[in-house]
Amino acid sequence: GLGLSALFAGPSGTGKTMAAEALAEELALDLYRIDLSRVVSKYIGETERNLGRIFDEAEGAGGVILLFDEADALFGKRTEVRDSHDRYANLEVSYLLQRMEAYEGLAILTTNLKSSLDQAFLRRLRFVVGFPFPDAAARAQIWQRMFPNTTPTRDLRYDRLARLAVAGGNIRTIAVNAAFTAAETGGPVTMTHLLAAARAEYAKLERPLTDAEIRGWL
């Protein structure tokens, strides 16, 4: 093939989609983010037709980056053919492999489950980039860059915030919710606001917020 294809693989919230957007900005190219809910169809052959229109449009536009978020839903492993449904599902993957090889632009796929992707497809990828879960040092840097300079803050302890074992996407949610709460009271963002936001985020994730993570916050 003449194009470039890359896989961004890593846990949810580690910045895969954001990295694709940054690439598009750096290269001054349009980014087409594929909406899987509008592509995959239960009717035989319709998924291929939808994907064909996407590739045709991208090739006609020239210099377009295609972004397949959660690509494992489309590029999953082909299965042993036991009935007509398996046969048509495998044909969809085969069609995608052919179009990816023929596409002359840049195609980026993101996945949380690299092991679920079809091995034949993985062999055709030019680059596979891992997005690891951030360690404490990386989380501290994310926290330090999370609030713009114009955001009023007071006595934030980034080394202690970094104890929260969450990815960058969750850190952003906690920071934004804390900022909303602080804005409602008309004061700066404090560790108290961040603690309340962290408790809400952990409840959403159905995870316990341990004493070790929040020790010394207040």
GROMACS .gro file of C-alpha atoms in nm:
model
  218
    1GLY     CA    1   0.000   0.000   0.000
    2LEU     CA    2   0.093   0.364  -0.047
    3GLY     CA    3  -0.051   0.503   0.273
    4LEU     CA    4   0.047   0.511   0.637
    5SER     CA    5  -0.138   0.330   0.910
    6ALA     CA    6  -0.082   0.347   1.283
    7LEU     CA    7  -0.237   0.187   1.588
    8PHE     CA    8  -0.257   0.375   1.917
    9ALA     CA    9  -0.309   0.114   2.188
   10GLY     CA   10  -0.351   0.167   2.559
   11PRO     CA   11  -0.598   0.196   2.848
   12SER     CA   12  -0.889   0.436   2.832
   13GLY     CA   13  -0.802   0.797   2.913
   14THR     CA   14  -0.433   0.780   2.819
   15GLY     CA   15  -0.456   1.034   2.536
   16LYS     CA   16  -0.488   0.826   2.219
   17THR     CA   17  -0.758   1.037   2.054
   18MET     CA   18  -0.593   1.358   2.173
   19ALA     CA   19  -0.265   1.248   2.015
   20ALA     CA   20  -0.443   1.196   1.682
   21GLU     CA   21  -0.591   1.545   1.706
   22ALA     CA   22  -0.246   1.686   1.784
   23LEU     CA   23  -0.103   1.511   1.478
   24ALA     CA   24  -0.373   1.660   1.257
   25GLU     CA   25  -0.301   2.006   1.396
   26GLU     CA   26   0.075   1.964   1.348
   27LEU     CA   27   0.034   1.841   0.990
   28ALA     CA   28  -0.241   2.096   0.909
   29LEU     CA   29  -0.472   1.818   0.787
   30ASP     CA   30  -0.841   1.751   0.833
   31LEU     CA   31  -0.926   1.471   1.074
   32TYR     CA   32  -1.222   1.245   0.994
   33ARG     CA   33  -1.334   1.072   1.311
   34ILE     CA   34  -1.536   0.763   1.218
   35ASP     CA   35  -1.863   0.723   1.406
   36LEU     CA   36  -1.890   0.347   1.445
   37SER     CA   37  -2.257   0.367   1.538
   38ARG     CA   38  -2.333   0.500   1.190
   39VAL     CA   39  -2.099   0.265   1.005
   40VAL     CA   40  -2.172  -0.084   1.138
   41SER     CA   41  -2.498  -0.226   1.012
   42LYS     CA   42  -2.683  -0.548   1.082
   43TYR     CA   43  -2.771  -0.579   0.714
   44ILE     CA   44  -2.539  -0.789   0.498
   45GLY     CA   45  -2.304  -0.577   0.288
   46GLU     CA   46  -2.419  -0.245   0.433
   47THR     CA   47  -2.116  -0.205   0.660
   48GLU     CA   48  -1.882  -0.245   0.362
   49ARG     CA   49  -2.081   0.010   0.161
   50ASN     CA   50  -2.065   0.260   0.448
   51LEU     CA   51  -1.691   0.212   0.486
   52GLY     CA   52  -1.643   0.236   0.111
   53ARG     CA   53  -1.810   0.577   0.107
   54ILE     CA   54  -1.582   0.692   0.390
   55PHE     CA   55  -1.265   0.586   0.209
   56ASP     CA   56  -1.388   0.729  -0.122
   57GLU     CA   57  -1.467   1.063   0.042
   58ALA     CA   58  -1.132   1.073   0.220
   59GLU     CA   59  -0.942   0.990  -0.098
   60GLY     CA   60  -1.135   1.254  -0.290
   61ALA     CA   61  -1.062   1.521  -0.028
   62GLY     CA   62  -0.688   1.446  -0.033
   63GLY     CA   63  -0.457   1.463   0.266
   64VAL     CA   64  -0.718   1.351   0.518
   65ILE     CA   65  -0.644   1.162   0.840
   66LEU     CA   66  -0.892   0.886   0.917
   67LEU     CA   67  -0.942   0.812   1.285
   68PHE     CA   68  -1.110   0.485   1.383
   69ASP     CA   69  -1.179   0.517   1.755
   70GLU     CA   70  -1.224   0.188   1.943
   71ALA     CA   71  -1.111   0.006   1.631
   72ASP     CA   72  -1.145  -0.340   1.785
   73ALA     CA   73  -1.518  -0.312   1.717
   74LEU     CA   74  -1.446  -0.306   1.342
   75PHE     CA   75  -1.114  -0.484   1.312
   76GLY     CA   76  -1.180  -0.775   1.544
   77LYS     CA   77  -1.041  -1.123   1.501
   78ARG     CA   78  -1.188  -1.330   1.223
   79THR     CA   79  -1.359  -1.639   1.354
   80GLU     CA   80  -1.401  -1.995   1.239
   81VAL     CA   81  -1.687  -2.007   0.991
   82ARG     CA   82  -1.973  -2.199   1.148
   83ASP     CA   83  -2.266  -2.024   0.983
   84SER     CA   84  -2.349  -1.748   0.736
   85HIS     CA   85  -2.315  -1.477   1.003
   86ASP     CA   86  -1.950  -1.575   1.068
   87ARG     CA   87  -1.877  -1.578   0.695
   88TYR     CA   88  -2.013  -1.227   0.639
   89ALA     CA   89  -1.840  -1.093   0.952
   90ASN     CA   90  -1.509  -1.226   0.821
   91LEU     CA   91  -1.576  -1.067   0.482
   92GLU     CA   92  -1.616  -0.730   0.653
   93VAL     CA   93  -1.272  -0.760   0.814
   94SER     CA   94  -1.118  -0.877   0.485
   95TYR     CA   95  -1.269  -0.581   0.304
   96LEU     CA   96  -1.129  -0.343   0.564
   97LEU     CA   97  -0.783  -0.495   0.528
   98GLN     CA   98  -0.790  -0.437   0.153
   99ARG     CA   99  -0.909  -0.077   0.178
  100MET     CA  100  -0.656   0.008   0.449
  101GLU     CA  101  -0.374  -0.118   0.228
  102ALA     CA  102  -0.499   0.075  -0.075
  103TYR     CA  103  -0.574   0.400   0.110
  104GLU     CA  104  -0.309   0.661   0.026
  105GLY     CA  105  -0.358   0.880   0.331
  106LEU     CA  106  -0.290   0.842   0.702
  107ALA     CA  107  -0.519   0.613   0.898
  108ILE     CA  108  -0.504   0.601   1.277
  109LEU     CA  109  -0.678   0.341   1.487
  110THR     CA  110  -0.721   0.351   1.862
  111THR     CA  111  -0.803   0.060   2.086
  112ASN     CA  112  -0.818  -0.033   2.451
  113LEU     CA  113  -0.793  -0.402   2.359
  114LYS     CA  114  -0.500  -0.463   2.127
  115SER     CA  115  -0.528  -0.839   2.179
  116SER     CA  116  -0.876  -0.833   2.022
  117LEU     CA  117  -0.751  -0.709   1.684
  118ASP     CA  118  -0.714  -0.949   1.395
  119GLN     CA  119  -0.348  -1.057   1.358
  120ALA     CA  120  -0.365  -1.030   0.980
  121PHE     CA  121  -0.459  -0.668   1.024
  122LEU     CA  122  -0.185  -0.601   1.278
  123ARG     CA  123   0.077  -0.723   1.029
  124ARG     CA  124  -0.035  -0.454   0.785
  125LEU     CA  125   0.009  -0.168   1.030
  126ARG     CA  126   0.315   0.050   0.975
  127PHE     CA  127   0.337   0.173   1.333
  128VAL     CA  128   0.206   0.047   1.667
  129VAL     CA  129   0.235   0.307   1.943
  130GLY     CA  130   0.174   0.210   2.304
  131PHE     CA  131   0.006   0.453   2.543
  132PRO     CA  132   0.093   0.323   2.891
  133PHE     CA  133  -0.100   0.400   3.205
  134PRO     CA  134   0.076   0.702   3.362
  135ASP     CA  135   0.293   0.641   3.669
  136ALA     CA  136   0.303   0.880   3.966
  137ALA     CA  137   0.567   1.106   3.807
  138ALA     CA  138   0.369   1.135   3.485
  139ARG     CA  139   0.045   1.200   3.677
  140ALA     CA  140   0.216   1.481   3.868
  141GLN     CA  141   0.312   1.645   3.539
  142ILE     CA  142  -0.042   1.608   3.408
  143TRP     CA  143  -0.179   1.773   3.722
  144GLN     CA  144   0.071   2.059   3.697
  145ARG     CA  145  -0.046   2.136   3.343
  146MET     CA  146  -0.415   2.078   3.400
  147PHE     CA  147  -0.516   2.424   3.520
  148PRO     CA  148  -0.457   2.726   3.293
  149ASN     CA  149  -0.262   3.017   3.441
  150THR     CA  150  -0.584   3.219   3.457
  151THR     CA  151  -0.749   2.962   3.686
  152PRO     CA  152  -0.742   3.081   4.050
  153THR     CA  153  -0.594   2.807   4.268
  154ARG     CA  154  -0.471   2.790   4.626
  155ASP     CA  155  -0.227   2.553   4.797
  156LEU     CA  156  -0.253   2.270   4.545
  157ARG     CA  157  -0.021   1.978   4.625
  158TYR     CA  158   0.055   1.811   4.293
  159ASP     CA  159   0.271   1.542   4.450
  160ARG     CA  160  -0.025   1.432   4.660
  161LEU     CA  161  -0.275   1.461   4.376
  162ALA     CA  162  -0.049   1.228   4.177
  163ARG     CA  163  -0.129   0.949   4.423
  164LEU     CA  164  -0.466   0.907   4.255
  165ALA     CA  165  -0.423   0.599   4.037
  166VAL     CA  166  -0.622   0.729   3.741
  167ALA     CA  167  -0.543   0.812   3.379
  168GLY     CA  168  -0.523   1.157   3.223
  169GLY     CA  169  -0.884   1.155   3.109
  170ASN     CA  170  -1.004   1.099   3.466
  171ILE     CA  171  -0.766   1.366   3.595
  172ARG     CA  172  -0.921   1.613   3.352
  173THR     CA  173  -1.272   1.525   3.470
  174ILE     CA  174  -1.175   1.571   3.835
  175ALA     CA  175  -1.007   1.904   3.763
  176VAL     CA  176  -1.301   2.039   3.562
  177ASN     CA  177  -1.559   1.935   3.822
  178ALA     CA  178  -1.350   2.089   4.100
  179ALA     CA  179  -1.322   2.412   3.900
  180PHE     CA  180  -1.699   2.425   3.854
  181THR     CA  181  -1.752   2.381   4.226
  182ALA     CA  182  -1.498   2.651   4.309
  183ALA     CA  183  -1.653   2.888   4.056
  184GLU     CA  184  -1.994   2.837   4.212
  185THR     CA  185  -1.860   2.952   4.548
  186GLY     CA  186  -1.661   3.236   4.391
  187GLY     CA  187  -1.327   3.116   4.533
  188PRO     CA  188  -1.009   2.950   4.408
  189VAL     CA  189  -0.971   2.580   4.340
  190THR     CA  190  -0.844   2.407   4.654
  191MET     CA  191  -0.762   2.055   4.765
  192THR     CA  192  -1.105   2.042   4.928
  193HIS     CA  193  -1.276   2.091   4.591
  194LEU     CA  194  -1.049   1.833   4.430
  195LEU     CA  195  -1.120   1.580   4.705
  196ALA     CA  196  -1.495   1.610   4.650
  197ALA     CA  197  -1.448   1.579   4.273
  198ALA     CA  198  -1.219   1.277   4.319
  199ARG     CA  199  -1.477   1.102   4.536
  200ALA     CA  200  -1.743   1.160   4.267
  201GLU     CA  201  -1.514   1.030   3.990
  202TYR     CA  202  -1.422   0.717   4.185
  203ALA     CA  203  -1.791   0.654   4.256
  204LYS     CA  204  -1.856   0.676   3.882
  205LEU     CA  205  -1.574   0.428   3.819
  206GLU     CA  206  -1.713   0.205   4.098
  207ARG     CA  207  -1.374   0.203   4.269
  208PRO     CA  208  -1.289   0.273   4.634
  209LEU     CA  209  -1.088   0.587   4.710
  210THR     CA  210  -0.825   0.459   4.951
  211ASP     CA  211  -0.678   0.643   5.248
  212ALA     CA  212  -0.330   0.603   5.098
  213GLU     CA  213  -0.436   0.803   4.791
  214ILE     CA  214  -0.578   1.100   4.981
  215ARG     CA  215  -0.362   1.100   5.295
  216GLY     CA  216  -0.239   1.453   5.373
  217TRP     CA  217  -0.462   1.628   5.119
  218LEU     CA  218  -0.631   1.853   5.376
   0.00000   0.00000   0.00000
